[in-house]
XYZ file of C-alpha atoms in Angstrom:
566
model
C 84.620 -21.304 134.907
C 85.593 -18.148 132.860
C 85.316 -16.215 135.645
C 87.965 -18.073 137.586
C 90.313 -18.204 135.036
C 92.342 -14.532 135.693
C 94.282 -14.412 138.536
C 92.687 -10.345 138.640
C 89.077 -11.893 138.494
C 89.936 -14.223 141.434
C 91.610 -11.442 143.243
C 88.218 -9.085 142.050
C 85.823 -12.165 143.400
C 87.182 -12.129 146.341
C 87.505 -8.779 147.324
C 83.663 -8.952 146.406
C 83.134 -11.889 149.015
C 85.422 -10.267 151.928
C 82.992 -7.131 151.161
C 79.950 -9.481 152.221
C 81.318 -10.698 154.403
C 81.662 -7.591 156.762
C 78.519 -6.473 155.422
C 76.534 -9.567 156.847
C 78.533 -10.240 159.675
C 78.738 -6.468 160.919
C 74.618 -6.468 160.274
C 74.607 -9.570 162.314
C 76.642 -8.714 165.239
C 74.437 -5.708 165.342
C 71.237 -6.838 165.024
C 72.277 -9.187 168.396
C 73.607 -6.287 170.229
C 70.347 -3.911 169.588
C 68.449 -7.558 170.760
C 70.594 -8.896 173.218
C 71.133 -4.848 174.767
C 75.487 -5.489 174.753
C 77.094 -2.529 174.512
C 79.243 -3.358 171.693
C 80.756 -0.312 169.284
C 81.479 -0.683 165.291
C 84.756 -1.871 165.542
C 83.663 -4.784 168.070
C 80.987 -6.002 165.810
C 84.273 -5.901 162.688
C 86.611 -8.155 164.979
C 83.808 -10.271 165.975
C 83.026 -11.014 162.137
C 87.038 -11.596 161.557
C 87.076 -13.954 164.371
C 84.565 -16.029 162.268
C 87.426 -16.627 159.267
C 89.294 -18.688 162.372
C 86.053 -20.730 163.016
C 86.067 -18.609 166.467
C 82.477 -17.214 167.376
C 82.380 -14.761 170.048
C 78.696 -13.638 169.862
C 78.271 -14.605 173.126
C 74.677 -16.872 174.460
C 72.820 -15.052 172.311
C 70.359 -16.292 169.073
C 72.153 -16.525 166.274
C 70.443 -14.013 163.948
C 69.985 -15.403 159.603
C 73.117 -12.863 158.816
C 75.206 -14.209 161.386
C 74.292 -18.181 160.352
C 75.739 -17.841 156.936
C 78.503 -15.066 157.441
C 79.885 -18.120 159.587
C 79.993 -20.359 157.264
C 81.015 -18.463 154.552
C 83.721 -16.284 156.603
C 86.328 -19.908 156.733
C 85.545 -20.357 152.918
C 86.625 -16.750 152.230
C 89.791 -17.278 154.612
C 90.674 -20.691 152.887
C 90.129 -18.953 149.410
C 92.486 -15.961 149.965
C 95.172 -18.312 151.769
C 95.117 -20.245 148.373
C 94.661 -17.428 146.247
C 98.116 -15.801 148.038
C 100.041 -19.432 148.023
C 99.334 -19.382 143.639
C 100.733 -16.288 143.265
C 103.841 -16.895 146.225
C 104.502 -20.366 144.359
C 103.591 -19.695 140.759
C 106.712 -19.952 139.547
C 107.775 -23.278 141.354
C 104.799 -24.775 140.283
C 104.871 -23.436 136.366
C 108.271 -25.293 136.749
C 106.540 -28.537 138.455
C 104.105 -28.820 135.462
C 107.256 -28.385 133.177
C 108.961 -31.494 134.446
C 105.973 -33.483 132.177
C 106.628 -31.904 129.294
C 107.962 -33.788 125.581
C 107.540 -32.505 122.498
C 106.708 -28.935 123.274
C 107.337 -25.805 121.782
C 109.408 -23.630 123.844
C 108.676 -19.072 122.701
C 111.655 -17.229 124.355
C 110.986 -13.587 124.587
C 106.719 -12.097 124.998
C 107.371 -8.957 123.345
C 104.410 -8.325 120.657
C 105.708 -10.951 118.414
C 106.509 -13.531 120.642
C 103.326 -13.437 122.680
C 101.324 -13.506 119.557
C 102.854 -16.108 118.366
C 102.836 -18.342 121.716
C 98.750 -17.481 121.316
C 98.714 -18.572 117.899
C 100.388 -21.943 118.920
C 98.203 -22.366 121.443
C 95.074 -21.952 119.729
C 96.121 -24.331 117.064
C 96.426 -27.059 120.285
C 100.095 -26.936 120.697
C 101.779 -27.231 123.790
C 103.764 -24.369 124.097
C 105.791 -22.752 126.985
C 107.013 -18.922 127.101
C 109.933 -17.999 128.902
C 110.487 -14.032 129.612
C 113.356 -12.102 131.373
C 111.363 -9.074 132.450
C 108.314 -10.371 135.024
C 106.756 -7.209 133.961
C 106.351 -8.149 130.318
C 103.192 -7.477 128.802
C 102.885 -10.675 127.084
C 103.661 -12.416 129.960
C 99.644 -11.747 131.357
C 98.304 -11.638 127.639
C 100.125 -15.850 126.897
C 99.161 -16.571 130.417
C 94.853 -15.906 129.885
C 95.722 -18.895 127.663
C 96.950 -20.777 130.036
C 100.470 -21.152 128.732
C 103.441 -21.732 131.371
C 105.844 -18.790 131.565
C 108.999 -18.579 133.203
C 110.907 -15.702 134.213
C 114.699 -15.165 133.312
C 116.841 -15.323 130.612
C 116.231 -17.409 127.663
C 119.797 -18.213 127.130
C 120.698 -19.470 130.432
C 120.941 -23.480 130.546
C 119.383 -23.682 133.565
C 116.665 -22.022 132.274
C 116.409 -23.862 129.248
C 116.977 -27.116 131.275
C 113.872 -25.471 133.612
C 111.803 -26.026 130.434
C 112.828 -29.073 129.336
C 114.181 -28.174 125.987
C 115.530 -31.383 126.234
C 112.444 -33.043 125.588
C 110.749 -29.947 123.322
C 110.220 -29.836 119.673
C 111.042 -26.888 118.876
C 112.673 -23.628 120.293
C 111.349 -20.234 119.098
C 113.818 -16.985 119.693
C 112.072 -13.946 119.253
C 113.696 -11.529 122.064
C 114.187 -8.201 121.547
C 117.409 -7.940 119.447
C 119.482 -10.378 117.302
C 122.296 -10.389 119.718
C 119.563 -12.352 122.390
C 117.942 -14.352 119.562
C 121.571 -16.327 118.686
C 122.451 -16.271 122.565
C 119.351 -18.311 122.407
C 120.600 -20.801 120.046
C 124.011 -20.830 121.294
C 122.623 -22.199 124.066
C 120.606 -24.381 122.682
C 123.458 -26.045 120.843
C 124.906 -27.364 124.907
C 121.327 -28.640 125.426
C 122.118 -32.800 126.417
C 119.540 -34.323 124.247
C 118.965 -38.148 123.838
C 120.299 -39.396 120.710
C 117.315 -41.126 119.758
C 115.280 -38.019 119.612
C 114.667 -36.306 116.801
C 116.590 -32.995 116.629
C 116.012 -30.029 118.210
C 114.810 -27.227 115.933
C 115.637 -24.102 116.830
C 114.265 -21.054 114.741
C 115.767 -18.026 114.960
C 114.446 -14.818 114.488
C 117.052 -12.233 112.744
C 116.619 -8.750 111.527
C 119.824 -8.259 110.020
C 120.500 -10.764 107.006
C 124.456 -9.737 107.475
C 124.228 -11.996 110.889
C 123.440 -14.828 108.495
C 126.587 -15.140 106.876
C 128.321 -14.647 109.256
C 126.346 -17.452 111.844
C 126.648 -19.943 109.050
C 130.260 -18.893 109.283
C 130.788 -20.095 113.014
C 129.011 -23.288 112.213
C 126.205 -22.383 114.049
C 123.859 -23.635 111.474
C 123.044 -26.605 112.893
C 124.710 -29.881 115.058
C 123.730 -33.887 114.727
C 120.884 -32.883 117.763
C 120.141 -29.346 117.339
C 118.862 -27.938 113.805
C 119.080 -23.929 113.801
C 117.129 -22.249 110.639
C 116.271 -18.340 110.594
C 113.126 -16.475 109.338
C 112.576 -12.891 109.141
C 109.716 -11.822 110.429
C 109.709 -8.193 108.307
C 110.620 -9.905 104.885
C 107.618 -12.101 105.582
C 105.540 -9.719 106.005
C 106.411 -7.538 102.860
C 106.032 -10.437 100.289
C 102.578 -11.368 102.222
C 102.059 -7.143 102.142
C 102.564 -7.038 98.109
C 100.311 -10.437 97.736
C 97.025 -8.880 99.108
C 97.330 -5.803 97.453
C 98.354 -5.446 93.768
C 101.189 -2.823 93.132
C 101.480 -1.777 89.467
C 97.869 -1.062 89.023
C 95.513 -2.652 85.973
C 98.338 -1.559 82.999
C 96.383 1.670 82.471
C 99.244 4.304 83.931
C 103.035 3.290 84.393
C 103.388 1.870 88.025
C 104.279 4.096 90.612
C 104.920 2.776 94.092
C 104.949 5.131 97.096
C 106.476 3.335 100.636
C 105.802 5.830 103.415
C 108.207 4.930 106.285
C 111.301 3.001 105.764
C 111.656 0.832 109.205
C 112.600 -2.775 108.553
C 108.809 -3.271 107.104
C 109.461 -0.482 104.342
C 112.620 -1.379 103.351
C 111.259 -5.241 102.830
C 108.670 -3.824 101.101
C 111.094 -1.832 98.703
C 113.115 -5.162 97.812
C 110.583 -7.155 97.693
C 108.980 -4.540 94.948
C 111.462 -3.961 93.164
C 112.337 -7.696 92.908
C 108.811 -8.683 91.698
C 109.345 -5.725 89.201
C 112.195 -6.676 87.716
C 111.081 -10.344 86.373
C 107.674 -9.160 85.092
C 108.316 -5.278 84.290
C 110.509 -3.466 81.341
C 112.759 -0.274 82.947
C 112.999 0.541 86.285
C 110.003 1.076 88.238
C 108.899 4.496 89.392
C 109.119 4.518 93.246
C 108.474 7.220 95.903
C 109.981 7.140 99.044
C 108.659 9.390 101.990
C 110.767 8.978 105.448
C 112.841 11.709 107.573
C 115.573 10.212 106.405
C 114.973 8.632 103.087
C 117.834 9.170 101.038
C 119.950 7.812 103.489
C 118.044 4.565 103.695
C 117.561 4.242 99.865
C 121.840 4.397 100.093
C 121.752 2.072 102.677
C 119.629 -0.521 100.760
C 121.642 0.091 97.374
C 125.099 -0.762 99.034
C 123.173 -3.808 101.049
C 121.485 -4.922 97.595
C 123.602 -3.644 94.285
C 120.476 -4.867 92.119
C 117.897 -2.720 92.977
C 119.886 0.805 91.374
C 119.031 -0.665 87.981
C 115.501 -2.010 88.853
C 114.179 1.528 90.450
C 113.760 5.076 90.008
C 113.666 6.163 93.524
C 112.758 9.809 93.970
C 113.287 10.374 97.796
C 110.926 12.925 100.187
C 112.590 13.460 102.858
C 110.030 14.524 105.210
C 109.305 13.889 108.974
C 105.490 12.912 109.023
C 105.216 13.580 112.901
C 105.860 16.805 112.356
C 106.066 17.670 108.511
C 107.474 21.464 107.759
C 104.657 23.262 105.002
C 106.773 22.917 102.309
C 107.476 19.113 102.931
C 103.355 18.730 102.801
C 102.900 20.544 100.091
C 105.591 18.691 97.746
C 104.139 15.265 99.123
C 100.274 16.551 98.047
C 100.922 17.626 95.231
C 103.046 14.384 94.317
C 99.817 12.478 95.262
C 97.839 14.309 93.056
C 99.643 15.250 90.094
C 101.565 11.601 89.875
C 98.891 9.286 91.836
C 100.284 6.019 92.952
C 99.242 2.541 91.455
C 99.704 1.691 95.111
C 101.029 3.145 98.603
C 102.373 1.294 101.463
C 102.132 2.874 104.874
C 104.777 1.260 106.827
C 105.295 3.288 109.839
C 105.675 1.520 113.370
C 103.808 3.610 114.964
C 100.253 2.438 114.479
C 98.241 5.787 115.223
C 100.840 7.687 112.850
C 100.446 4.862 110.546
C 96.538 4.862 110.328
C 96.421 8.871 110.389
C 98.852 8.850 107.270
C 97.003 6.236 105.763
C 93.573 8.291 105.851
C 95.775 11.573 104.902
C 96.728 9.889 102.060
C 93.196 8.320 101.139
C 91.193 11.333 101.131
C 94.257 13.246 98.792
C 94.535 10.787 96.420
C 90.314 10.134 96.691
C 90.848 6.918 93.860
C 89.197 3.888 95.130
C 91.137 1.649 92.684
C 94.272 2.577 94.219
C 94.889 0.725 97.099
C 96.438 2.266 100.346
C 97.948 -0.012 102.311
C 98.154 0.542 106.380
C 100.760 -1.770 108.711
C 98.981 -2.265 112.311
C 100.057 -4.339 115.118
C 96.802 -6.473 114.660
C 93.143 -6.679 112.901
C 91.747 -4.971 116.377
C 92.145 -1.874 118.535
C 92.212 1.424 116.480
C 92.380 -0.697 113.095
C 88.782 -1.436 114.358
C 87.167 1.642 113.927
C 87.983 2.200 110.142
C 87.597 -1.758 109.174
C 84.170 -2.716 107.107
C 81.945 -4.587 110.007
C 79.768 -7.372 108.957
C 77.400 -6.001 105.803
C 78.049 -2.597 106.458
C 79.948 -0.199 103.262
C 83.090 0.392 103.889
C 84.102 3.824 105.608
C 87.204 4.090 103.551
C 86.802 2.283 99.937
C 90.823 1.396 98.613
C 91.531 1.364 102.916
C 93.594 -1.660 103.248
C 94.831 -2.284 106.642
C 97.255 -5.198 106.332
C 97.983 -6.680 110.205
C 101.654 -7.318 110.498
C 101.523 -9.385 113.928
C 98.534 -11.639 112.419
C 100.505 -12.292 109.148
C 103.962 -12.488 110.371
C 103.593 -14.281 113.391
C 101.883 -17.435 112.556
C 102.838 -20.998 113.236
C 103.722 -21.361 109.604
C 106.785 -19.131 109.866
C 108.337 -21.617 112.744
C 107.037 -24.917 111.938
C 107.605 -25.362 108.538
C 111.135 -24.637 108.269
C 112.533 -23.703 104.783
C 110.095 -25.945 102.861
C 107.113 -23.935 104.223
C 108.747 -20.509 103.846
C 109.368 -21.094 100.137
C 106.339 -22.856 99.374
C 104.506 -19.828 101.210
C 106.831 -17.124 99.630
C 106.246 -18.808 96.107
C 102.805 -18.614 96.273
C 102.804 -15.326 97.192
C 105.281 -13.871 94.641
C 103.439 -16.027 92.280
C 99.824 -13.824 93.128
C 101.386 -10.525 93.574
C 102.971 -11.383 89.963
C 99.412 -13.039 88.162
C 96.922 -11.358 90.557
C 94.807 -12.962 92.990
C 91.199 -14.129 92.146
C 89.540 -17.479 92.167
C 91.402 -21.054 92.478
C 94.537 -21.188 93.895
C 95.064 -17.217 92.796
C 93.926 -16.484 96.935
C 96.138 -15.265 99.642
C 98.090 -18.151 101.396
C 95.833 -17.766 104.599
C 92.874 -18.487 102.192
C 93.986 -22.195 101.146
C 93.018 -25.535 102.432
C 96.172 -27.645 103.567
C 95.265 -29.451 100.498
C 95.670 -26.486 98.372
C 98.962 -25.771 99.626
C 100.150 -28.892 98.827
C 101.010 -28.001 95.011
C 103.500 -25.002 95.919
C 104.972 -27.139 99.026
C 106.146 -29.848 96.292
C 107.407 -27.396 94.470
C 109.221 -26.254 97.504
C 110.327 -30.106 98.108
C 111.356 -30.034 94.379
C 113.953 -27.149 94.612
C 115.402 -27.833 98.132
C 115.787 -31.936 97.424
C 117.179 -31.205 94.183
C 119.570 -28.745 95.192
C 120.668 -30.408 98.404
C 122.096 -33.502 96.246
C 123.850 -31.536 94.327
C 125.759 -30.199 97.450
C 123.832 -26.905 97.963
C 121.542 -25.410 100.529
C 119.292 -22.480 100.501
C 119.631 -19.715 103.424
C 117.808 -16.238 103.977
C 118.783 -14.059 101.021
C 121.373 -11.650 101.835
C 122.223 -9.443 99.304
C 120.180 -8.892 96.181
C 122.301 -8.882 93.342
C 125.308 -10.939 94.095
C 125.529 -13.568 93.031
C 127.493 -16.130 95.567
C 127.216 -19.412 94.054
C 127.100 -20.144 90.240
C 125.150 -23.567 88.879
C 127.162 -25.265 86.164
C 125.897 -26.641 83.116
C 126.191 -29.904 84.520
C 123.817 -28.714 87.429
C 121.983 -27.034 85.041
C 120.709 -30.232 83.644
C 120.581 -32.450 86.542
C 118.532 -30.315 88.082
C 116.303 -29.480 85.094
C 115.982 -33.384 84.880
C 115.044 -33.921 88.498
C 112.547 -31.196 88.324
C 111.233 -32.836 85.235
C 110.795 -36.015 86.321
C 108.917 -34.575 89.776
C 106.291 -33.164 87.256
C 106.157 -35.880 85.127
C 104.923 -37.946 88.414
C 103.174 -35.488 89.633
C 100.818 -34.870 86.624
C 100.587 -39.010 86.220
C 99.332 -39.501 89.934
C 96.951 -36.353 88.996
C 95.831 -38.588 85.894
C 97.519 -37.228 83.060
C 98.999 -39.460 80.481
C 100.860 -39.324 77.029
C 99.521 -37.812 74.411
C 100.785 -36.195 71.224
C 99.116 -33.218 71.207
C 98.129 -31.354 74.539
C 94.088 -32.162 75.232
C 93.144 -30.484 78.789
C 90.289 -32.593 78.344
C 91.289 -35.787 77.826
C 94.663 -34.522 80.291
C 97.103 -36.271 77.593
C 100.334 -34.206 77.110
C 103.470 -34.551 75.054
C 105.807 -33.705 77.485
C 104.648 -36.723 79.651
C 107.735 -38.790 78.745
C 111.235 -39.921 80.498
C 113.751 -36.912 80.162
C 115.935 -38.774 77.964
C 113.189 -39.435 75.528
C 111.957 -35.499 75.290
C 113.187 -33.249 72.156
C 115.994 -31.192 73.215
C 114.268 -27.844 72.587
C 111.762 -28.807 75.719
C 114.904 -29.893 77.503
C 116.638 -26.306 77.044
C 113.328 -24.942 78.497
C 113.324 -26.607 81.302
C 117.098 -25.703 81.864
C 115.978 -22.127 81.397
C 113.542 -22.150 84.116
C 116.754 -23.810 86.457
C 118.935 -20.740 85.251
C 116.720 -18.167 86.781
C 115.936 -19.891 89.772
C 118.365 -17.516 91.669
C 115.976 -14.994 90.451
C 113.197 -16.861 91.516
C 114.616 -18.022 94.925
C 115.670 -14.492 95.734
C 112.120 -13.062 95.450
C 111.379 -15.647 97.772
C 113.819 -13.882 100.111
C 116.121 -17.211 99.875
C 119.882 -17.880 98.334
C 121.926 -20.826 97.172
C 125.379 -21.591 98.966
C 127.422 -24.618 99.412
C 126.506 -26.687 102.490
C 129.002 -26.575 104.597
């Protein structure tokens, strides 16, 4: 029953039935005293009806009146009930780690802050078995991920025993998302001295990181991964900017230059500044006109130049320093009249803080008053405040060019764990590939909008670029700096790559029905290009060779790198 499944509803329920109880017991007992003539006072008749919880009735010889009949029945269920009710909550925790002892091939979410509780529901609802472990008891994610009846054990992720507690022995996967980096790779150091049978398949252990500079230096220390423990990263604010940029188009319909305004430059901002700019730079000519609006703002633009040397040349940044929580006039009057007098082909709203973010966001709809220009609002999720300003059902929309774009929903799905590399880049393809072309019919929709089918085309892509690249010797990590360049392909890469890729299409396109033809017919699906990669004239050879030389280019919009493998 629904009703049963809170521990606060059972508590609720049965502070209802104890209520009752007195209430038909003390009627009872004093209905027989005003019959029987006993000179008994209010607080008699009360201990008389809490004797009945002990299956004692003191009532004396007298007829048992209907209230007394079923407060004594009910009075030992209520007692039984709340003795339960206590011994759940006393022992929860040594029986959450009684139903772990069963567990194989679970997913194990350390850390129920917003992400990681969203994520542990997301899991859940797609029938995973998943199991949460928290250091602070007072969490609230810890109450949200249990409603879903998902096991959660208090203490510290990166204690063995802990880990042990949840069998990450026998799990699937382990998901860090604590608070800061430093917790998230205690969390896979620890996972690395997990004693795992060697028949298993390897642990994998995703790591969450906000600073890309960890990478380097992780991958450094070997942490990257052991013969029973696989460690990859994902970041969940880079995600969320190339998702961000594919739902809403940034440089407009090619009727003004592109101007992109990013209001609030927290981790989400600054991805969304990159990830901009990088998109820019492949299909635009000169740097791209960009407005930044933070209370410190020329500082972080700095910051993001020394962190990626590539984005000086593919911007002009024009900074506003201006503290939107409490803006001086002059600050609101230079950031109106830049809305006005040079409107945006798009602005991000990027702030944290939801309310701020929203109240910005409407500011900045009403001033600029263009429905084609989209203004795009971060929230936590697609409920709450967002709510009241979303379209509902048929009704017009209250804010036309409004977008609220839910960072929790997009960031923390199960595709940003499960799939590993592969499924980032086939993901972060797709989407570089819309916010490039433009979404519309097809496969021109937002990732979230494809059948697994669908997907399939960008996630053999994906297969094409890591399998080719990892017999060569290389690997692809997170990207971390734009611009410098760490590993360079030689021409003998070059072409065994271009090959390999080659020869995946050619296969592809046969097993889709294609054959040799020698002229292109869509109709008939006969192509020239449809032959061994020996066999093809060289100038279709030096195009595909092209397309392998700006694949850095390509792999860093993506948010991804090539390096050696260690």
């Amino acid at each position: 029953m629904k009703l049963l499944d809170s521990p606060r509803r059972r508590w609720y329920l049965l502070a209802a039935g104890w209520v009752a109880l007195l209430v038909l017991g003390v009627g009872g007992f004093l209905q027989q005293s005003q019959e029987g003539d006993l000179d008994r006072s209010f607080l008699d008749n009360v201990y008389l009806t809490l004797q009945l919880a002990a299956l004692d009735y003191s009532g004396g010889s007298s007829d048992m009146n209907w209230r007394l009949q079923i407060a004594r029945f009910v009075a030992p269920v209520m007692a039984l009930g709340t003795v339960l009710q206590a011994a759940s909550v006393v022992f929860r925790d040594e029986y959450v780690r009684w139903r772990m002892r069963f567990l194989k091939g679970h997913i194990v979410v350390c850390g129920l802050g917003p992400a990681g509780s969203r994520l542990a529901e997301a899991l859940a609802r797609e029938g995973q078995r998943v199991v949460a472990v928290e250091p602070s008891p007072g969490a609230p994610g810890a109450a949200t991920v249990r409603d879903h009846d998902i096991p959660v054990l208090f203490g510290s992720p990166s204690d063995p025993d802990v880990l042990r507690a949840v069998r990450a022995d026998r799990a699937a996967r382990v998901v860090a998302l604590t608070a800061t980096d430093a917790g998230n790779v205690a969390v896979a150091a620890a996972c690395r001295q997990v004693s795992r049978d060697p028949h298993q398949p390897a642990l994998r252990c995703s790591v969450a990181l906000a600073d890309s500079d960890l990478v380097e230096l992780l991958r450094g220390g070997e942490l990257g991964g052991t013969t029973s423990v696989r460690v990859e990263f994902f970041n969940l604010h880079a995600r969320a900017a190339r998702a961000l940029l594919a739902e809403a188009p940034a440089f407009g319909d090619g009727a003004r230059v592109p101007h992109v305004a990013v209001l609030g430059l927290g981790r989400l901002g600054r991805g969304i500044v990159v990830a901009v700019a990088q998109q820019w730079a492949e299909v635009g000519s000169g740097p791209l006109r960009l407005t930044l609006v933070d209370r410190d703002a020329s500082g972080r633009l700095e910051a993001l130049r020394l962190q990626h040397p590539a984005l000086s040349a593919a911007i002009d940044a024009h900074c506003l320093d201006m503290d939107l929580d409490a803006p001086s006039a002059e600050a609101v009057d230079a950031f109106t009249r830049m809305l006005r007098e040079d409107r945006p082909t798009m602005v991000a709203v990027a702030f944290d803080d939801e309310s701020l973010a929203l109240s910005t966001g409407i500011f900045v709809h009403r001033t600029v008053d263009d429905p084609s220009v989209p203004v795009v609002v971060r929230t936590d999720a697609d409920t709450g405040i967002s709510a009241i300003v979303a379209a509902h059902g048929d009704e017009p929309e209250p804010f036309p060019g409004l977008v609220l774009f839910p960072f929790l929903d997009r960031a923390c799905s199960p595709e940003v764990v499960e799939g590993g590399v592969r499924e980032q880049l086939a993901r972060s393809l797709h989407e570089d590939h819309t916010a490039r072309t433009g979404s519309g019919a097809g496969l021109h929709r937002a990732w979230r909008e494809l059948s697994d089918d669908e997907r399939e085309s960008s996630r053999r892509a994906a297969d094409g670029v890591v399998d080719g690249l990892a017999g060569l010797g290389y690997e692809l990590v997170p990207l971390r700096r734009w611009g410098v360049v760490t590993v360079s392909l030689s021409d003998r890469d070059v072409d065994l790559l271009a090959a390999a890729e080659h020869e995946r299409w050619r296969s592809e396109r046969t097993r889709a029905g294609w054959t040799y033809g020698p002229v292109r017919d869509d109709a008939t699906r006969q192509n020239p290009l449809l032959v061994p990669w020996g066999e093809l004239e060289e100038s279709a050879r030096e195009q595909n060779r092209e397309g392998i030389r700006a694949m850095p280019a390509l792999l860093a919009r993506a948010g991804f790198e090539v390096s050696r493998a260690a």
